[in-house]
């Protein structure tokens, strides 16, 4: 995916920063809105070059819809994984079978890889140790399949179907 | 062993001595003399809802000017101590993609939050120093995540100096208008923001001074980080 134009990247940064400002101040006072816009414009001018490469393309409706749908999906995966780890901790025999497995991802963009790594780490039972190109090295509390394909199927693929649309 | 025992005994004696001194001060009782005056008059006299910033910037502005000077001297001192003709970053290991991408995404948010802190200094806890330190944290993030990153030195040093001068200039305008240094001309003479105490555009010159301090502290601490992370390179 090529880089978007400077204007598109700048506008995208300003929009995101302004949204953050709205959440921070939680007020629709015109003075707050004015200063929020001003500060977003200034901070955006300094930071847009390292913040984004896709620019406004990130605001495609399909991507936003998938991103919103991903939040409950991810939270559900997180709760289930936490319960699973709690079960392993409380079980008298401690049924663990730890190991480090390698997974492959189909994600291309850096941000996509970051969110996949964070999603894997935040679902207990799996921790991302390192990311190298399209290879993920993951510490798994209960290794069921140590082949690359098998591990990818149960670790990365559930998240990938969303993240692929959101970040490419 | 003897040294350690002596040190522990000395510390115990000092601790007991301090505890004896503090035992005479009752906890939770009203013993405000000047404090009551600040709390009673802060809104009418300065327009700030946050009494701490009003005290720090308005009532005792010289202290803050002194603190800014101390920080400036610290930054200059570090620069002077670590000055070498040729200095470079010597870190060799590039961070993983998770670290670098995370830093890229966080950087604007940290900057915006720093700005949020210093612009709301007269309304919420915080002010110029925490805001500036937050902004410096953003640059520290860049330094730690990218092995080649360097702040734009010339721009940073000039900004730092200009911010310091603007603080003094605001004070001097007060001297010209109101008769003493750091006189709050925006609040007292212009009466700007009298009708909306508690909203953003109030508080006299506190938001202006805190913006200046935020920029100054942010660039200054980033400069200190820059100086300390670099090592001398033999040619």
mmCIF file of C-alpha atoms in Angstrom, chain B:
data_model
loop_
_atom_site.group_PDB
_atom_site.id
_atom_site.type_symbol
_atom_site.label_atom_id
_atom_site.label_comp_id
_atom_site.label_asym_id
_atom_site.label_seq_id
_atom_site.Cartn_x
_atom_site.Cartn_y
_atom_site.Cartn_z
ATOM 1 C CA UNK B 1 29.288 -3.065 59.567
ATOM 2 C CA UNK B 2 30.121 -0.350 62.108
ATOM 3 C CA UNK B 3 29.530 2.298 59.473
ATOM 4 C CA UNK B 4 26.134 0.867 58.595
ATOM 5 C CA UNK B 5 25.126 0.584 62.264
ATOM 6 C CA UNK B 6 26.183 4.184 62.898
ATOM 7 C CA UNK B 7 24.209 5.347 59.854
ATOM 8 C CA UNK B 8 21.087 3.502 60.998
ATOM 9 C CA UNK B 9 21.367 4.935 64.536
ATOM 10 C CA UNK B 10 21.875 8.455 63.192
ATOM 11 C CA UNK B 11 18.865 8.124 60.897
ATOM 12 C CA UNK B 12 16.735 6.819 63.767
ATOM 13 C CA UNK B 13 17.736 9.789 65.925
ATOM 14 C CA UNK B 14 16.918 12.234 63.118
ATOM 15 C CA UNK B 15 13.607 10.474 62.488
ATOM 16 C CA UNK B 16 12.667 10.620 66.176
ATOM 17 C CA UNK B 17 13.629 14.274 66.296
ATOM 18 C CA UNK B 18 11.452 15.116 63.280
ATOM 19 C CA UNK B 19 8.558 13.084 64.671
ATOM 20 C CA UNK B 20 8.828 14.986 67.961
ATOM 21 C CA UNK B 21 8.734 18.260 66.067
ATOM 22 C CA UNK B 22 5.676 17.245 64.032
ATOM 23 C CA UNK B 23 3.863 15.791 67.048
ATOM 24 C CA UNK B 24 3.048 19.326 68.175
ATOM 25 C CA UNK B 25 1.196 20.078 64.936
ATOM 26 C CA UNK B 26 -2.367 18.706 65.090
ATOM 27 C CA UNK B 27 -3.613 16.998 61.944
ATOM 28 C CA UNK B 28 -6.807 18.072 60.215
ATOM 29 C CA UNK B 29 -7.323 21.326 62.058
ATOM 30 C CA UNK B 30 -7.896 24.671 60.477
ATOM 31 C CA UNK B 31 -4.641 26.551 60.771
ATOM 32 C CA UNK B 32 -4.736 28.599 57.594
ATOM 33 C CA UNK B 33 -3.570 32.164 57.911
ATOM 34 C CA UNK B 34 -2.614 33.203 54.398
ATOM 35 C CA UNK B 35 -4.309 30.165 52.904
ATOM 36 C CA UNK B 36 -7.766 31.367 53.885
ATOM 37 C CA UNK B 37 -7.131 34.643 52.073
ATOM 38 C CA UNK B 38 -6.164 32.747 48.907
ATOM 39 C CA UNK B 39 -9.245 30.551 49.023
ATOM 40 C CA UNK B 40 -11.580 33.470 49.664
ATOM 41 C CA UNK B 41 -10.241 35.797 47.001
ATOM 42 C CA UNK B 42 -8.803 33.605 44.273
ATOM 43 C CA UNK B 43 -11.766 33.839 41.901
ATOM 44 C CA UNK B 44 -12.281 37.584 42.075
ATOM 45 C CA UNK B 45 -8.603 38.456 41.978
ATOM 46 C CA UNK B 46 -7.259 36.050 39.384
ATOM 47 C CA UNK B 47 -10.198 34.377 37.634
ATOM 48 C CA UNK B 48 -8.665 30.954 38.187
ATOM 49 C CA UNK B 49 -10.727 28.115 39.607
ATOM 50 C CA UNK B 50 -7.593 26.162 40.456
ATOM 51 C CA UNK B 51 -6.203 27.902 43.535
ATOM 52 C CA UNK B 52 -2.813 26.212 43.264
ATOM 53 C CA UNK B 53 -2.057 27.621 39.840
ATOM 54 C CA UNK B 54 -3.319 31.030 40.922
ATOM 55 C CA UNK B 55 -0.873 30.988 43.837
ATOM 56 C CA UNK B 56 1.977 29.682 41.723
ATOM 57 C CA UNK B 57 1.532 32.017 38.760
ATOM 58 C CA UNK B 58 -0.238 35.051 40.159
ATOM 59 C CA UNK B 59 0.341 35.525 43.873
ATOM 60 C CA UNK B 60 3.857 34.118 43.883
ATOM 61 C CA UNK B 61 4.902 34.428 40.277
ATOM 62 C CA UNK B 62 8.525 35.062 41.149
ATOM 63 C CA UNK B 63 8.844 31.506 42.466
ATOM 64 C CA UNK B 64 7.737 30.091 39.150
ATOM 65 C CA UNK B 65 10.066 32.360 37.241
ATOM 66 C CA UNK B 66 12.837 31.082 39.510
ATOM 67 C CA UNK B 67 11.880 27.466 38.873
ATOM 68 C CA UNK B 68 11.918 28.028 35.140
ATOM 69 C CA UNK B 69 15.363 29.548 35.547
ATOM 70 C CA UNK B 70 16.531 26.543 37.573
ATOM 71 C CA UNK B 71 15.362 24.205 34.818
ATOM 72 C CA UNK B 72 17.082 26.314 32.208
ATOM 73 C CA UNK B 73 20.323 26.225 34.201
ATOM 74 C CA UNK B 74 19.994 22.453 34.634
ATOM 75 C CA UNK B 75 19.563 22.005 30.900
ATOM 76 C CA UNK B 76 22.488 24.321 30.134
ATOM 77 C CA UNK B 77 24.585 22.570 32.781
ATOM 78 C CA UNK B 78 23.953 19.138 31.334
ATOM 79 C CA UNK B 79 24.743 20.518 27.909
ATOM 80 C CA UNK B 80 27.990 22.032 29.173
ATOM 81 C CA UNK B 81 29.068 18.938 31.106
ATOM 82 C CA UNK B 82 28.423 16.546 28.247
ATOM 83 C CA UNK B 83 29.680 18.791 25.493
ATOM 84 C CA UNK B 84 31.802 17.043 22.914
ATOM 85 C CA UNK B 85 32.739 17.998 19.448
ATOM 86 C CA UNK B 86 31.306 14.890 17.858
ATOM 87 C CA UNK B 87 28.506 13.015 19.510
ATOM 88 C CA UNK B 88 26.266 10.317 18.186
ATOM 89 C CA UNK B 89 23.657 7.881 19.286
ATOM 90 C CA UNK B 90 25.428 4.593 19.878
ATOM 91 C CA UNK B 91 22.477 2.296 20.553
ATOM 92 C CA UNK B 92 22.695 -0.601 18.181
ATOM 93 C CA UNK B 93 19.508 -2.631 18.492
ATOM 94 C CA UNK B 94 16.472 -1.486 16.564
ATOM 95 C CA UNK B 95 13.199 -1.957 18.430
ATOM 96 C CA UNK B 96 10.720 -4.536 17.206
ATOM 97 C CA UNK B 97 7.841 -3.547 14.973
ATOM 98 C CA UNK B 98 5.491 -3.613 17.947
ATOM 99 C CA UNK B 99 7.568 -1.009 19.784
ATOM 100 C CA UNK B 100 8.178 1.315 16.848
ATOM 101 C CA UNK B 101 4.626 1.221 15.517
ATOM 102 C CA UNK B 102 3.212 1.663 19.001
ATOM 103 C CA UNK B 103 5.410 4.709 19.461
ATOM 104 C CA UNK B 104 4.297 6.169 16.143
ATOM 105 C CA UNK B 105 0.677 5.847 17.172
ATOM 106 C CA UNK B 106 1.143 7.141 20.711
ATOM 107 C CA UNK B 107 3.315 10.145 19.909
ATOM 108 C CA UNK B 108 0.547 12.553 18.766
ATOM 109 C CA UNK B 109 -1.709 11.491 21.641
ATOM 110 C CA UNK B 110 0.954 12.152 24.244
ATOM 111 C CA UNK B 111 1.666 15.547 22.681
ATOM 112 C CA UNK B 112 -2.030 16.458 22.608
ATOM 113 C CA UNK B 113 -2.490 15.369 26.207
ATOM 114 C CA UNK B 114 0.485 17.478 27.274
ATOM 115 C CA UNK B 115 -1.097 20.460 25.538
ATOM 116 C CA UNK B 116 -4.408 19.628 27.219
ATOM 117 C CA UNK B 117 -2.752 19.706 30.636
ATOM 118 C CA UNK B 118 -1.055 23.061 30.224
ATOM 119 C CA UNK B 119 -3.962 24.821 28.524
ATOM 120 C CA UNK B 120 -6.288 23.792 31.367
ATOM 121 C CA UNK B 121 -3.877 24.827 34.101
ATOM 122 C CA UNK B 122 -6.312 27.339 35.633
ATOM 123 C CA UNK B 123 -9.202 24.826 35.685
ATOM 124 C CA UNK B 124 -7.832 21.369 36.426
ATOM 125 C CA UNK B 125 -4.850 19.993 38.337
ATOM 126 C CA UNK B 126 -1.635 20.272 36.410
ATOM 127 C CA UNK B 127 -0.229 23.221 34.574
ATOM 128 C CA UNK B 128 2.879 24.097 32.652
ATOM 129 C CA UNK B 129 5.360 21.806 34.355
ATOM 130 C CA UNK B 130 3.390 18.521 34.140
ATOM 131 C CA UNK B 131 2.275 19.403 30.631
ATOM 132 C CA UNK B 132 5.825 20.138 29.530
ATOM 133 C CA UNK B 133 7.112 16.957 31.159
ATOM 134 C CA UNK B 134 4.422 14.993 29.305
ATOM 135 C CA UNK B 135 5.530 16.482 26.004
ATOM 136 C CA UNK B 136 9.139 15.624 26.807
ATOM 137 C CA UNK B 137 7.968 12.061 27.471
ATOM 138 C CA UNK B 138 6.707 11.925 23.897
ATOM 139 C CA UNK B 139 10.191 12.755 22.650
ATOM 140 C CA UNK B 140 11.733 10.276 25.090
ATOM 141 C CA UNK B 141 9.467 7.648 23.508
ATOM 142 C CA UNK B 142 10.833 8.494 20.072
ATOM 143 C CA UNK B 143 14.388 8.365 21.391
ATOM 144 C CA UNK B 144 13.887 4.958 22.959
ATOM 145 C CA UNK B 145 12.052 3.389 20.034
ATOM 146 C CA UNK B 146 14.104 4.648 17.098
ATOM 147 C CA UNK B 147 17.874 4.259 17.245
ATOM 148 C CA UNK B 148 18.513 7.103 14.841
ATOM 149 C CA UNK B 149 15.990 9.641 16.053
ATOM 150 C CA UNK B 150 17.228 13.104 17.004
ATOM 151 C CA UNK B 151 15.289 16.195 17.903
ATOM 152 C CA UNK B 152 15.731 19.149 15.551
ATOM 153 C CA UNK B 153 18.282 20.916 17.752
ATOM 154 C CA UNK B 154 18.314 24.391 16.333
ATOM 155 C CA UNK B 155 14.546 24.689 16.388
ATOM 156 C CA UNK B 156 14.300 23.316 19.895
ATOM 157 C CA UNK B 157 16.934 25.608 21.365
ATOM 158 C CA UNK B 158 15.467 28.691 19.735
ATOM 159 C CA UNK B 159 11.957 27.760 20.885
ATOM 160 C CA UNK B 160 13.208 27.238 24.415
ATOM 161 C CA UNK B 161 14.858 30.647 24.516
ATOM 162 C CA UNK B 162 11.877 32.397 22.951
ATOM 163 C CA UNK B 163 9.504 30.787 25.440
ATOM 164 C CA UNK B 164 11.649 31.932 28.361
ATOM 165 C CA UNK B 165 11.796 35.445 26.948
ATOM 166 C CA UNK B 166 8.030 35.515 26.403
ATOM 167 C CA UNK B 167 7.481 34.738 30.077
ATOM 168 C CA UNK B 168 9.613 37.707 31.068
ATOM 169 C CA UNK B 169 7.932 39.808 28.390
ATOM 170 C CA UNK B 170 4.481 39.032 29.823
ATOM 171 C CA UNK B 171 5.809 40.118 33.193
ATOM 172 C CA UNK B 172 7.301 43.303 31.753
ATOM 173 C CA UNK B 173 4.027 44.244 30.066
ATOM 174 C CA UNK B 174 2.486 43.905 33.511
ATOM 175 C CA UNK B 175 5.173 46.196 34.888
ATOM 176 C CA UNK B 176 4.373 48.812 32.240
ATOM 177 C CA UNK B 177 0.596 48.630 32.690
ATOM 178 C CA UNK B 178 0.044 47.846 36.324
ATOM 179 C CA UNK B 179 3.175 49.090 38.018
ATOM 180 C CA UNK B 180 4.790 45.864 39.149
ATOM 181 C CA UNK B 181 6.428 42.854 37.528
ATOM 182 C CA UNK B 182 4.076 39.963 36.643
ATOM 183 C CA UNK B 183 1.004 42.152 37.151
ATOM 184 C CA UNK B 184 -1.957 40.287 35.637
ATOM 185 C CA UNK B 185 -2.877 42.860 32.996
ATOM 186 C CA UNK B 186 -5.271 40.602 31.117
ATOM 187 C CA UNK B 187 -7.478 40.075 34.160
ATOM 188 C CA UNK B 188 -7.078 43.341 36.062
ATOM 189 C CA UNK B 189 -6.842 45.902 33.290
ATOM 190 C CA UNK B 190 -8.596 44.354 30.332
ATOM 191 C CA UNK B 191 -11.079 42.486 32.518
ATOM 192 C CA UNK B 192 -10.974 39.729 29.914
ATOM 193 C CA UNK B 193 -12.933 36.655 30.896
ATOM 194 C CA UNK B 194 -14.716 38.255 33.847
ATOM 195 C CA UNK B 195 -18.051 36.934 32.668
ATOM 196 C CA UNK B 196 -17.067 33.282 32.287
ATOM 197 C CA UNK B 197 -14.985 32.165 35.234
ATOM 198 C CA UNK B 198 -14.558 28.398 35.095
ATOM 199 C CA UNK B 199 -14.514 28.186 31.318
ATOM 200 C CA UNK B 200 -11.457 27.985 29.148
ATOM 201 C CA UNK B 201 -11.048 31.649 28.247
ATOM 202 C CA UNK B 202 -10.662 32.954 31.759
ATOM 203 C CA UNK B 203 -7.993 33.035 34.392
ATOM 204 C CA UNK B 204 -6.200 36.153 33.216
ATOM 205 C CA UNK B 205 -2.722 35.412 31.977
ATOM 206 C CA UNK B 206 -2.425 31.983 33.623
ATOM 207 C CA UNK B 207 -3.230 30.008 30.427
ATOM 208 C CA UNK B 208 -0.772 32.144 28.468
ATOM 209 C CA UNK B 209 2.034 31.737 30.971
ATOM 210 C CA UNK B 210 1.359 28.039 31.302
ATOM 211 C CA UNK B 211 1.436 27.569 27.557
ATOM 212 C CA UNK B 212 4.814 29.314 27.524
ATOM 213 C CA UNK B 213 6.087 27.227 30.451
ATOM 214 C CA UNK B 214 4.754 24.034 28.874
ATOM 215 C CA UNK B 215 6.608 24.687 25.633
ATOM 216 C CA UNK B 216 9.737 25.691 27.491
ATOM 217 C CA UNK B 217 9.792 22.701 29.850
ATOM 218 C CA UNK B 218 8.938 20.312 27.010
ATOM 219 C CA UNK B 219 11.787 21.457 24.785
ATOM 220 C CA UNK B 220 14.176 21.730 27.727
ATOM 221 C CA UNK B 221 13.698 18.209 29.072
ATOM 222 C CA UNK B 222 13.861 16.829 25.537
ATOM 223 C CA UNK B 223 17.209 18.587 25.177
ATOM 224 C CA UNK B 224 18.462 17.028 28.411
ATOM 225 C CA UNK B 225 17.386 13.574 27.200
ATOM 226 C CA UNK B 226 19.159 14.210 23.917
ATOM 227 C CA UNK B 227 22.379 15.204 25.663
ATOM 228 C CA UNK B 228 22.366 12.232 27.984
ATOM 229 C CA UNK B 229 21.623 9.607 25.343
ATOM 230 C CA UNK B 230 24.522 10.516 23.118
ATOM 231 C CA UNK B 231 28.054 9.321 23.446
ATOM 232 C CA UNK B 232 31.336 10.555 22.203
ATOM 233 C CA UNK B 233 32.508 9.019 18.986
ATOM 234 C CA UNK B 234 36.196 8.767 18.231
ATOM 235 C CA UNK B 235 36.996 9.765 14.709
#
